C-alpha positions as a printed Julia matrix, in Angstrom:
259×3 Matrix{Float64}:
 46.75   -8.55  40.9
 43.76   -7.71  39.29
 43.15  -10.36  36.67
 42.3   -12.43  39.26
 38.81  -10.96  40.17
 36.51  -13.36  39.78
 35.15  -16.84  40.51
 37.44  -19.88  39.14
 37.2   -23.46  38.36
 39.82  -25.46  39.85
 41.42  -29.0   38.45
 44.41  -30.99  39.34
 47.08  -31.17  36.56
 49.66  -33.15  38.68
 51.61  -33.81  42.24
 49.56  -34.8   45.62
 46.75  -32.86  45.07
 43.0   -34.65  45.57
 40.79  -34.99  42.53
 39.6   -31.37  43.01
 35.86  -31.68  41.84
 33.91  -28.96  42.46
 36.76  -26.54  43.81
 36.62  -22.81  43.13
 38.2   -19.92  44.24
 36.11  -16.73  44.61
 38.63  -13.87  44.14
 37.99   -9.98  44.76
 40.25   -7.75  45.21
 43.34   -8.78  47.84
 41.17  -11.4   49.47
 39.52  -14.71  48.05
 38.72  -18.07  49.66
 38.88  -21.8   48.29
 35.58  -23.28  48.54
 34.1   -26.96  47.78
 30.75  -27.22  46.96
 28.21  -25.55  49.58
 31.02  -25.75  52.59
 32.38  -22.72  54.02
 35.65  -21.38  52.13
 39.49  -21.36  53.09
 40.11  -17.58  52.84
 43.69  -16.11  51.56
 45.21  -12.86  50.8
 46.09  -11.99  47.2
 49.66  -10.87  47.25
 51.08  -10.46  43.62
 50.39  -13.76  42.2
 50.39  -15.62  45.3
 47.61  -16.82  47.25
 48.75  -16.73  50.88
 46.0   -18.8   53.01
 45.24  -17.62  56.68
 45.34  -19.52  60.14
 44.96  -22.56  60.31
 45.99  -23.24  57.21
 49.25  -20.73  57.09
 52.24  -21.91  55.62
 49.72  -22.63  52.25
 50.34  -20.27  48.95
 49.36  -21.32  45.63
 51.62  -19.7   43.42
 49.49  -18.66  39.67
 50.68  -17.2   36.25
 48.65  -16.63  33.35
 48.03  -19.46  30.63
 46.06  -18.12  28.39
 42.43  -15.82  28.32
 40.45  -16.52  31.51
 43.57  -19.04  32.55
 45.89  -19.82  34.92
 48.18  -22.55  35.73
 49.34  -23.12  39.23
 51.52  -24.57  41.85
 50.6   -25.82  45.33
 53.35  -25.22  48.12
 53.91  -25.52  51.7
 57.21  -23.55  53.46
 58.28  -22.99  49.89
 58.26  -26.7   48.8
 55.59  -27.12  45.85
 53.32  -30.39  46.41
 51.13  -29.89  43.51
 50.17  -28.27  40.38
 46.58  -27.07  39.53
 44.89  -24.65  36.46
 42.22  -22.34  36.76
 39.57  -21.47  34.19
 37.7   -18.04  34.8
 33.82  -19.01  35.29
 31.67  -17.08  32.81
 29.98  -14.29  34.79
 26.03  -16.04  34.0
 27.07  -19.25  34.91
 27.99  -18.07  38.61
 25.01  -15.74  38.39
 22.8   -18.39  38.28
 24.46  -20.33  40.5
 23.89  -17.58  42.91
 20.48  -17.28  42.36
 19.49  -20.84  42.7
 21.64  -20.82  46.05
 19.14  -18.1   47.46
 16.5   -20.26  46.31
 18.03  -23.17  47.83
 18.42  -21.12  51.02
 14.68  -19.33  50.46
 13.19  -23.14  50.73
 15.49  -24.56  53.75
 14.0   -21.33  55.86
 10.43  -22.62  54.86
 11.0   -25.95  55.77
 12.33  -24.63  59.24
  9.45  -21.76  59.7
  6.78  -24.63  59.12
  8.64  -27.07  61.55
  8.43  -23.63  64.09
  4.81  -23.04  63.25
  3.91  -26.51  64.42
  6.21  -26.21  67.58
  4.1   -22.7   68.27
  0.28  -24.52  67.23
  0.92  -27.06  69.89
  1.99  -24.7   72.73
 -0.95  -21.94  71.89
 -3.92  -21.62  74.13
 -5.2   -18.54  72.77
 -7.93  -19.54  70.09
 -7.02  -16.73  67.86
 -3.62  -16.45  67.94
 -3.64  -20.52  67.27
 -6.0   -19.86  63.85
 -3.7   -16.91  62.94
 -0.66  -19.25  63.04
 -2.73  -21.9   61.16
 -3.79  -19.58  58.28
  0.29  -18.39  57.92
  1.23  -22.46  58.02
 -0.84  -22.86  54.99
  0.38  -19.65  53.6
  4.01  -20.96  54.23
  3.3   -24.56  53.03
  2.73  -22.1   49.65
  5.95  -20.29  49.78
  7.66  -23.43  50.02
  6.3   -24.86  47.03
  6.92  -22.04  45.01
 10.22  -22.09  45.97
 10.61  -25.84  45.02
  9.19  -24.97  41.88
 11.81  -22.46  40.99
 14.62  -24.77  42.02
 12.85  -27.25  39.56
 12.88  -24.62  36.6
 16.58  -24.07  37.06
 17.54  -27.81  37.07
 18.05  -28.23  40.91
 16.33  -29.53  43.78
 16.54  -28.74  47.43
 19.53  -29.25  49.49
 19.71  -32.04  51.72
 22.14  -30.57  53.72
 20.31  -26.86  54.11
 16.77  -28.85  54.78
 18.32  -31.43  57.29
 19.63  -28.38  59.12
 16.84  -26.32  59.46
 14.69  -29.38  60.29
 17.12  -30.04  63.4
 16.81  -26.5   64.47
 12.9   -26.47  64.28
 12.71  -29.82  66.34
 15.38  -28.72  68.61
 12.98  -25.44  69.13
 10.18  -27.21  69.34
 11.2   -29.71  72.46
 12.11  -26.16  74.11
  8.77  -24.93  73.43
  6.91  -27.66  75.18
  9.6   -27.48  78.02
  9.11  -23.39  78.76
  6.48  -22.11  80.95
  6.08  -18.78  79.37
  5.21  -19.58  75.62
  2.73  -16.99  74.34
  5.81  -13.76  74.39
  8.62  -16.07  73.4
  6.34  -17.45  70.91
  5.33  -13.6   69.56
  9.28  -12.37  69.78
 10.66  -15.86  67.8
  7.72  -15.24  64.89
  8.63  -11.72  64.81
 12.12  -12.57  64.23
 11.77  -14.91  61.88
  9.24  -13.07  59.75
 11.78  -10.7   59.69
 14.67  -12.95  58.75
 12.08  -14.37  55.46
 11.44  -10.46  54.52
 15.39   -9.65  54.6
 15.61  -13.11  52.43
 12.87  -12.27  50.22
 14.1    -8.81  49.58
 17.85  -10.11  48.61
 16.09  -13.02  46.44
 14.18  -10.73  44.45
 16.83   -8.65  43.82
 19.04  -11.04  42.28
 16.64  -12.56  40.48
 16.16   -9.23  38.56
 19.55   -9.4   37.69
 19.67  -12.75  36.34
 16.74  -12.18  34.15
 14.89  -14.3   35.98
 11.2   -12.44  36.62
  9.45  -15.59  37.6
 11.12  -15.94  40.5
 11.43  -12.12  41.04
  7.64  -12.01  41.05
  7.43  -15.06  43.28
  9.72  -13.13  45.98
  7.4   -10.14  45.55
  4.37  -12.39  46.59
  5.83  -14.05  49.5
  7.07  -10.91  50.58
  3.57   -9.5   51.22
  2.51  -12.23  53.05
  5.63  -12.3   55.42
  4.87   -8.53  55.93
  1.16   -9.41  56.6
  2.39  -11.52  59.61
  4.73   -9.67  60.76
  2.05   -6.56  60.94
 -0.05   -8.88  62.81
  2.22   -9.81  65.49
  3.08   -5.87  65.71
 -0.99   -5.52  66.53
 -0.62   -8.0   69.19
  1.9    -7.0   71.4
 -0.25   -6.05  74.33
 -2.35   -9.05  73.78
  1.32  -11.3   73.92
  2.33   -9.46  76.99
 -0.5   -10.25  78.9
 -1.03  -13.63  77.71
  2.81  -14.02  79.22
  2.95  -12.52  82.24
 -0.57  -14.9   82.82
  1.38  -17.77  82.03
  3.69  -16.84  84.91
  0.92  -16.12  87.06
  1.27  -12.56  86.99
 -1.83  -10.2   87.42
 -1.5    -6.65  86.61
 -3.6    -3.99  87.56
 -6.02   -2.26  85.62
 -4.84    0.98  84.74
């Protein structure tokens, strides 16, 4: 059903359904999902005017009918038995675009918090003075990046997601424990740092473009500025692969004959 394409806000109108606070349906073509806040969505297939949920929710079907401009009324059913009623209102694209922009800014902020703690682990396990200084310099940059993203969140009336930040902290702390325990630190630190820099590069490339489409030039400009720092750090790692390889082998007591 072409008319169902888009993002819909859902509200309970009767039956055994919960209040449905923060519930939305995202529909694109023949597929969609029902989502609650930042949680993963429950996927379904669109078959005419019916939304058929996939396993493990097989048997649940939402039946919807037009109820005016950008509105639908629906029945929640299980194996053909109706157990609740709801209404759907199409979310304005401008509102949805802003919501997506805020989500990507929030994810960038959480990523920076994760990187900060990763850098702490790397700095504490690095014995090469030059590499240690480069990591400390990048930590200062990363703190600035996080502050910029938090500022952009505040500009949109949002605050950092506790769930995302907590997840990032937990992952970084786990990595720090592993860093301290493993015997081969230099090479693995370089590998992890290089991969993380490119994850950040990809995140800010995407954020800058979404911000441009949302008309938020300040966020787009901040993302482009941060991109320069991330590319520079990735380039620094690239230039030192030979050194990282040497340090990694030395940590394992392996000496390589001079060529």
